[in-house]
Tab-separated table of C-alpha atoms in Angstrom:
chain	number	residue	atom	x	y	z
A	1	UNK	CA	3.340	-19.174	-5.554
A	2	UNK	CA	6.534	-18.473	-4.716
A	3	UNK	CA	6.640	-18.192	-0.066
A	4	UNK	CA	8.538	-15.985	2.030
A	5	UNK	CA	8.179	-14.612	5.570
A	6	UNK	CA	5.317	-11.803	3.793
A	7	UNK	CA	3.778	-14.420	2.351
A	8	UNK	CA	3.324	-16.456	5.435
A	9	UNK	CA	2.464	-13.443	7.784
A	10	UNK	CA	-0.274	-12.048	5.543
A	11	UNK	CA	-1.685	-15.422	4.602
A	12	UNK	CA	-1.572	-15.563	8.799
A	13	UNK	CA	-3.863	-11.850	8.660
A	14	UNK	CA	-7.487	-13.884	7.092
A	15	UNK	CA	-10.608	-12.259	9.086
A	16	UNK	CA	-8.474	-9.832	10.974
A	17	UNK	CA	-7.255	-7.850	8.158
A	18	UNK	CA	-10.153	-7.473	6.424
A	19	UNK	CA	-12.128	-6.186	9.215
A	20	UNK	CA	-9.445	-3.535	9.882
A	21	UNK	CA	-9.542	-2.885	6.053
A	22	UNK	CA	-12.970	-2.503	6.211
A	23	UNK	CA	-13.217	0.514	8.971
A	24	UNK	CA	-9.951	1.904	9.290
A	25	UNK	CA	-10.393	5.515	9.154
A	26	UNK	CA	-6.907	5.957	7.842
A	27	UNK	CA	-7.706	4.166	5.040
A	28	UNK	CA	-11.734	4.828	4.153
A	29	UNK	CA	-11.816	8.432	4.798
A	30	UNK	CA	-8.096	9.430	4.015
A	31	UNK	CA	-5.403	6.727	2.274
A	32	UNK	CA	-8.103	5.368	-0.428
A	33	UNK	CA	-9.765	8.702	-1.207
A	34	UNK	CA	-6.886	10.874	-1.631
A	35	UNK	CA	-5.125	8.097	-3.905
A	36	UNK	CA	-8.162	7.624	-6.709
A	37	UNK	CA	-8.565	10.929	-6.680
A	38	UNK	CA	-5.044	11.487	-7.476
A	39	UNK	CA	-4.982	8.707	-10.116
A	40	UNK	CA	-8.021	10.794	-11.959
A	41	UNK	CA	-10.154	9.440	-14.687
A	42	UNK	CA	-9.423	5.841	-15.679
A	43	UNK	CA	-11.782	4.805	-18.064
A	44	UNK	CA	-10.295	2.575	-20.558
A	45	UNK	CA	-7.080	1.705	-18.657
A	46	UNK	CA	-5.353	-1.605	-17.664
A	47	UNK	CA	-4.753	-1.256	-14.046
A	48	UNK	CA	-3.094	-3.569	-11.717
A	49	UNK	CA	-3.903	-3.575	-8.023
A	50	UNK	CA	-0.884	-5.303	-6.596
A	51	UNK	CA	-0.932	-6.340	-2.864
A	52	UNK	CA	-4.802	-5.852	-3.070
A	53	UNK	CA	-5.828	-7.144	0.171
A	54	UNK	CA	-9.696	-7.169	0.440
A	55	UNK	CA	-9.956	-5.434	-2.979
A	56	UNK	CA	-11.635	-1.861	-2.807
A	57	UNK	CA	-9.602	-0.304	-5.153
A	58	UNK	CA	-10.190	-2.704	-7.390
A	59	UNK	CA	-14.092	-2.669	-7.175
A	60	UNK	CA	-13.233	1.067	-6.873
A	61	UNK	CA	-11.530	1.452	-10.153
A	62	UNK	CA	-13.291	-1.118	-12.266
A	63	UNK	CA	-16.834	0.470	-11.274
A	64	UNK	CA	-14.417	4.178	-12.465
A	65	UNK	CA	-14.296	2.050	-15.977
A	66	UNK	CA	-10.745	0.467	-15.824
A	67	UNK	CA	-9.774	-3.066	-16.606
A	68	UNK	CA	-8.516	-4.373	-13.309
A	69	UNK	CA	-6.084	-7.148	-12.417
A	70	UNK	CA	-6.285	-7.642	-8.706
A	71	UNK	CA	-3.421	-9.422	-7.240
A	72	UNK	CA	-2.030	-10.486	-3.290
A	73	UNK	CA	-0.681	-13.629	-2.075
A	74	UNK	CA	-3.201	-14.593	0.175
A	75	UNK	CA	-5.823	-16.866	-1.174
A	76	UNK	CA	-8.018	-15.761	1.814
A	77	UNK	CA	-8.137	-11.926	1.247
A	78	UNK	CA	-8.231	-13.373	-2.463
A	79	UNK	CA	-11.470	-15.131	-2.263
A	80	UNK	CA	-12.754	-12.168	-0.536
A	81	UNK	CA	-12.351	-10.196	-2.762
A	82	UNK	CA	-13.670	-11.974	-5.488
A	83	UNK	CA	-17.024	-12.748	-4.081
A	84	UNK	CA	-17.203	-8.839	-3.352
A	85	UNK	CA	-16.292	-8.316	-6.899
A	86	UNK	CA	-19.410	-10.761	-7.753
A	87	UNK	CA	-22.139	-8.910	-5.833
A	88	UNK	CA	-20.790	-5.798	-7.465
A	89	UNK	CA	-21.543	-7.578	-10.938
A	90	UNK	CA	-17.736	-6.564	-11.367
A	91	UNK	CA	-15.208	-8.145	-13.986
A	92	UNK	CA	-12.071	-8.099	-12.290
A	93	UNK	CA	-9.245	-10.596	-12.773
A	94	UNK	CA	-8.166	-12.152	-9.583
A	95	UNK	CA	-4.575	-13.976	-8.903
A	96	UNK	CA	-3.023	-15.094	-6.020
A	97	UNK	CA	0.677	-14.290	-6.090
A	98	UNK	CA	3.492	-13.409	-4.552
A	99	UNK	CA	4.697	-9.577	-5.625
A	100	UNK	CA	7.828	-10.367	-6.516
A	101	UNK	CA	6.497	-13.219	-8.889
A	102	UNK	CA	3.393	-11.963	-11.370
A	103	UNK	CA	3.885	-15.533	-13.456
A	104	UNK	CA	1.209	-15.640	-15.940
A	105	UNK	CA	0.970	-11.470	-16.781
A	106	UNK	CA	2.412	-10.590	-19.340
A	107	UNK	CA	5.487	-7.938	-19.711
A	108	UNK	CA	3.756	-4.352	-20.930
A	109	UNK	CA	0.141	-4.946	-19.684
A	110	UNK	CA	-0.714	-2.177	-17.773
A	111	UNK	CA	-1.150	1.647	-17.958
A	112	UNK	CA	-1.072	2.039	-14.138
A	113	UNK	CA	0.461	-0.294	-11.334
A	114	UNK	CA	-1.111	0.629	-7.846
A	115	UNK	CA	0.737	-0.487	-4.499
A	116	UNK	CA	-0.984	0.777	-1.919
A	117	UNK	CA	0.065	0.482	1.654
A	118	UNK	CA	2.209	-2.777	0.689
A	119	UNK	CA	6.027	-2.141	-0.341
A	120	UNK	CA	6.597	-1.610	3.571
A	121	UNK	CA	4.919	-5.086	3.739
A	122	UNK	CA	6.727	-7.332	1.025
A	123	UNK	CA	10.278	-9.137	2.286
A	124	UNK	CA	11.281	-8.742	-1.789
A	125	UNK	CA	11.196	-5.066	-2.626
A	126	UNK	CA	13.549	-5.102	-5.485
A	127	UNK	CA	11.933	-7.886	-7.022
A	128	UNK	CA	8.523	-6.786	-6.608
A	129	UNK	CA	9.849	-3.510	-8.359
A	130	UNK	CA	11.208	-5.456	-10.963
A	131	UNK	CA	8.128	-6.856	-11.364
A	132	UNK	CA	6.196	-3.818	-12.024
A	133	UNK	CA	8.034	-2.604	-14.158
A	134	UNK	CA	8.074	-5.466	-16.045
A	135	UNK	CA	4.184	-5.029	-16.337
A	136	UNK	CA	4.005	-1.767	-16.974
A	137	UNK	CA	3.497	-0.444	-20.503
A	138	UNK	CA	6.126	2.051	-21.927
A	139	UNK	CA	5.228	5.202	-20.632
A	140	UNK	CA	3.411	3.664	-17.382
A	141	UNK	CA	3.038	4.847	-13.627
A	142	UNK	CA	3.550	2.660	-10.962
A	143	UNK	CA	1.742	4.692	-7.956
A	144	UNK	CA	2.664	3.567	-3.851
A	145	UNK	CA	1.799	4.788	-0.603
A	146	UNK	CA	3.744	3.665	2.385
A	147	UNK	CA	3.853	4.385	6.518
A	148	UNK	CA	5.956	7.070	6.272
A	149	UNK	CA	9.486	5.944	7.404
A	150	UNK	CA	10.593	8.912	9.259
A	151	UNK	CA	7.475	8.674	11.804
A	152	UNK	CA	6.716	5.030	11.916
A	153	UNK	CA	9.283	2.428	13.100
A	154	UNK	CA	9.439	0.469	15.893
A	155	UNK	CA	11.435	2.734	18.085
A	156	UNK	CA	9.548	5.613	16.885
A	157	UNK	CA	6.385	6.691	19.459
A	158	UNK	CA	3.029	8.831	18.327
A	159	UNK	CA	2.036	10.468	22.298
A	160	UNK	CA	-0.123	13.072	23.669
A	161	UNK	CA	-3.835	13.545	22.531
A	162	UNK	CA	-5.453	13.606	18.610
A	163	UNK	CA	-4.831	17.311	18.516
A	164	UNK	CA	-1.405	17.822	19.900
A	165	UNK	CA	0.495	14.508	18.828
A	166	UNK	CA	4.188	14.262	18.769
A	167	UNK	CA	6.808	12.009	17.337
A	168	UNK	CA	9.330	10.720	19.779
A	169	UNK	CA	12.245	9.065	17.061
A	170	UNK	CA	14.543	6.862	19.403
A	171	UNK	CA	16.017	4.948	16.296
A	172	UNK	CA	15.339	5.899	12.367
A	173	UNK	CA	17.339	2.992	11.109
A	174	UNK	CA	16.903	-0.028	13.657
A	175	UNK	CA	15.313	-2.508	13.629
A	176	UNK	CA	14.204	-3.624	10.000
A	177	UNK	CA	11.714	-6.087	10.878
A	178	UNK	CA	10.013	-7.156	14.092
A	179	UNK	CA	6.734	-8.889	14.683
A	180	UNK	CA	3.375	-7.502	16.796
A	181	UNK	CA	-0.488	-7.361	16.235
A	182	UNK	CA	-2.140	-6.003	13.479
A	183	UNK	CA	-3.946	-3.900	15.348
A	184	UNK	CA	-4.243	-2.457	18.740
A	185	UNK	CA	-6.739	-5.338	20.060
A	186	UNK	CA	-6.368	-7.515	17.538
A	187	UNK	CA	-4.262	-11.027	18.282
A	188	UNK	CA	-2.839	-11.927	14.679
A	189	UNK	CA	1.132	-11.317	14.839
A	190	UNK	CA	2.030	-9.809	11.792
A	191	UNK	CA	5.702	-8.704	10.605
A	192	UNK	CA	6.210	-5.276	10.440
A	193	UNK	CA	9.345	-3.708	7.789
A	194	UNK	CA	10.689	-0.477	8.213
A	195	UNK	CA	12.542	0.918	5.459
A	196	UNK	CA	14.695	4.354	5.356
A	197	UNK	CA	13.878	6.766	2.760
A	198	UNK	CA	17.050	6.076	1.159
A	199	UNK	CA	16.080	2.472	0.952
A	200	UNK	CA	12.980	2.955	-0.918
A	201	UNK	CA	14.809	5.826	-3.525
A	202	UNK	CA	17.531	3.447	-4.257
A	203	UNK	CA	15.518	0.618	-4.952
A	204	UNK	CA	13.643	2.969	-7.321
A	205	UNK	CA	16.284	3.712	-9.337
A	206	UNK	CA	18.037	0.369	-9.087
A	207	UNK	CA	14.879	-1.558	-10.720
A	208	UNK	CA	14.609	1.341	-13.271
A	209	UNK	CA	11.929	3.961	-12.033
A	210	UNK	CA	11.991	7.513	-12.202
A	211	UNK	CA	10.386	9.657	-9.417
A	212	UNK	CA	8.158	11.801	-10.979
A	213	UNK	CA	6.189	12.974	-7.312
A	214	UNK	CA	5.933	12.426	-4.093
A	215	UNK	CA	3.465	14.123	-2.093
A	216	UNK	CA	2.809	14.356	1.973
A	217	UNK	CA	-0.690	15.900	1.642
A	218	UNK	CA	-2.871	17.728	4.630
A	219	UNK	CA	-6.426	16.302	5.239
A	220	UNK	CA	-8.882	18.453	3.941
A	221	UNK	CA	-11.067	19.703	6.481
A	222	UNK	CA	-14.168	18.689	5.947
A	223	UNK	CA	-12.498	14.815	6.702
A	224	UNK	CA	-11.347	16.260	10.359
A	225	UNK	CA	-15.486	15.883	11.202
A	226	UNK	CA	-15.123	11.714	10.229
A	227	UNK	CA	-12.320	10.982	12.500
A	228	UNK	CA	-10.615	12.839	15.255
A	229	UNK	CA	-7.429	11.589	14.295
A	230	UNK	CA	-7.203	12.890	11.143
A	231	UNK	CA	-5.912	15.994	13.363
A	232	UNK	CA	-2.655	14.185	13.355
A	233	UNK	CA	-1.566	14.264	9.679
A	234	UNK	CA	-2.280	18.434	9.879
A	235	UNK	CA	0.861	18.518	11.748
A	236	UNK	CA	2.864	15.056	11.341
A	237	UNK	CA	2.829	13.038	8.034
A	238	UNK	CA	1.645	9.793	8.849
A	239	UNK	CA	1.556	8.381	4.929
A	240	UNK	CA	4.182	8.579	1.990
A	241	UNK	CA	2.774	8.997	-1.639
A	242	UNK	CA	5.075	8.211	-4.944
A	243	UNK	CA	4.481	8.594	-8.367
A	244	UNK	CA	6.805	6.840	-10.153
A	245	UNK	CA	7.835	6.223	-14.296
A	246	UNK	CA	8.868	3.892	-16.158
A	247	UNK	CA	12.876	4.754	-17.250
A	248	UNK	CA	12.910	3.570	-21.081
C-alpha cells in the first residue's frame, strides 16, 4: 500500500476510532441513517465502501442485498471489520488500501462508490477521485459526506448550549491541516484537513464528476429525542452531502 501522512494517522486511530465509530451519535442516529436511506434499494448492486473504517455500511448494505467491496488503509479497522462481517455470516470483500491506490479492482466495477466522512480525511483528494471514477461503471454515483467546511475548521468555534449553538468563523481558509485528538477525551493525535468548498467542486470537475446534488438536510424530529445535539444541525449544518456522476 502506497503511505502518506493519512495513511499513517489513521493506521495511528486502532481501538480509538472504532469505539467513537461505534457510539457517535452523529454518525448512528444521523450521518449513517440519512445516507442509506438516501442511496435507496440496492439489491443487486456492486458497491464500494471506500475509507470504510469499522465497516457498518458495508454490513449495512450487503445485509440491504448489494455486493460490497469494503476498502481503508488501515489493516486494524480492516480486520475489524472483517471479523464483524463473519458473525454477520456476511460476504463482503475486504482490502486494505490506500484511496488514492485501489490496485487489484478493476476499472468499471461498481454501480455506487460510497465515501463517507473520509475525503476531508485523505492527503490525496484528486487521486482518490481519480480513483473512483476509475471504478465506477458508466453511468455510476460516487456518493460523499464531509464536515461541512464553512462550520468546521480549526479557527472555526461551535459555543453556547445544544439548543442555541453558534458558529464563531475566525479563518475559512487557514490552516489546511493541523493535528489534535480524535475525540474530546480521547489521546490518539489524528490530522485533521480542512478544505474550502471551492476546493472540493474543483477537484470534482478536475477528476471528471458531475454534481448531480448536494443536500444540507434538517434532523427529523423524532431523532432530536436520541441525542440532544442533534438540536444543532436544525439551525447550523454540521455535515455536507454530494451526489456525484460519472462525466462520460
Amino acid at each position: 500500500m502506497k503511505q502518506d501522512s493519512s495513511t499513517i494517522s489513521w493506521n495511528q486511530a486502532g481501538e480509538d476510532w472504532i469505539t467513537l465509530a461505534r457510539s457517535n451519535d452523529f454518525r448512528l442516529f444521523y450521518i449513517m441513517p440519512y445516507t442509506l436511506e438516501y442511496l435507496g434499494d440496492v439489491r443487486g448492486m456492486d458497491i464500494l465502501d471506500l475509507g470504510c473504517g469499522e465497516g457498518g455500511y458495508s454490513r449495512a448494505l450487503a445485509g440491504g442485498g448489494a455486493r460490497v467491496y469494503s476498502v481503508d488503509c488501515s489493516s486494524f479497522f480492516i480486520g475489524y471489520a472483517e471479523d464483524k462481517a463473519a458473525e454477520e455470516g456476511l460476504d463482503i470483500r475486504h482490502f486494505v488500501r490506500n484511496s488514492n491506490d485501489l490496485y487489484g479492482i478493476p476499472d468499471e466495477s461498481f454501480d455506487r462508490v460510497i465515501c463517507s466522512m473520509m475525503l476531508m480525511d485523505c492527503e490525496d483528494l484528486y487521486g482518490t477521485l481519480r480513483e473512483a471514477k476509475r471504478v465506477l461503471k458508466p453511468g455510476g454515483r460516487l456518493f460523499a459526506s464531509v464536515l461541512h467546511p464553512c462550520f468546521n475548521g480549526k479557527e472555526m468555534s461551535w459555543v453556547g448550549e445544544d439548543t442555541e449553538k453558534k458558529v464563531v468563523v475566525g479563518d475559512y481558509f487557514q490552516p489546511e491541516i493541523w493535528e489534535k485528538p480524535l475525540a474530546k477525551g480521547m489521546e490518539t493525535q489524528v490530522i485533521w484537513r480542512h478544505r474550502t468548498l471551492q476546493d472540493y467542486v474543483k477537484a470534482f470537475v478536475a477528476c471528471g464528476f458531475i454534481i448531480l446534488d448536494l443536500n444540507e438536510p434538517l434532523p427529523e424530529a423524532s431523532l432530536l429525542e436520541k441525542s440532544p445535539r442533534l438540536c444543532w444541525l436544525q439551525k447550523i449544518p454540521m455535515f455536507l452531502f454530494w451526489e456525484l456522476g460519472k462525466k462520460e
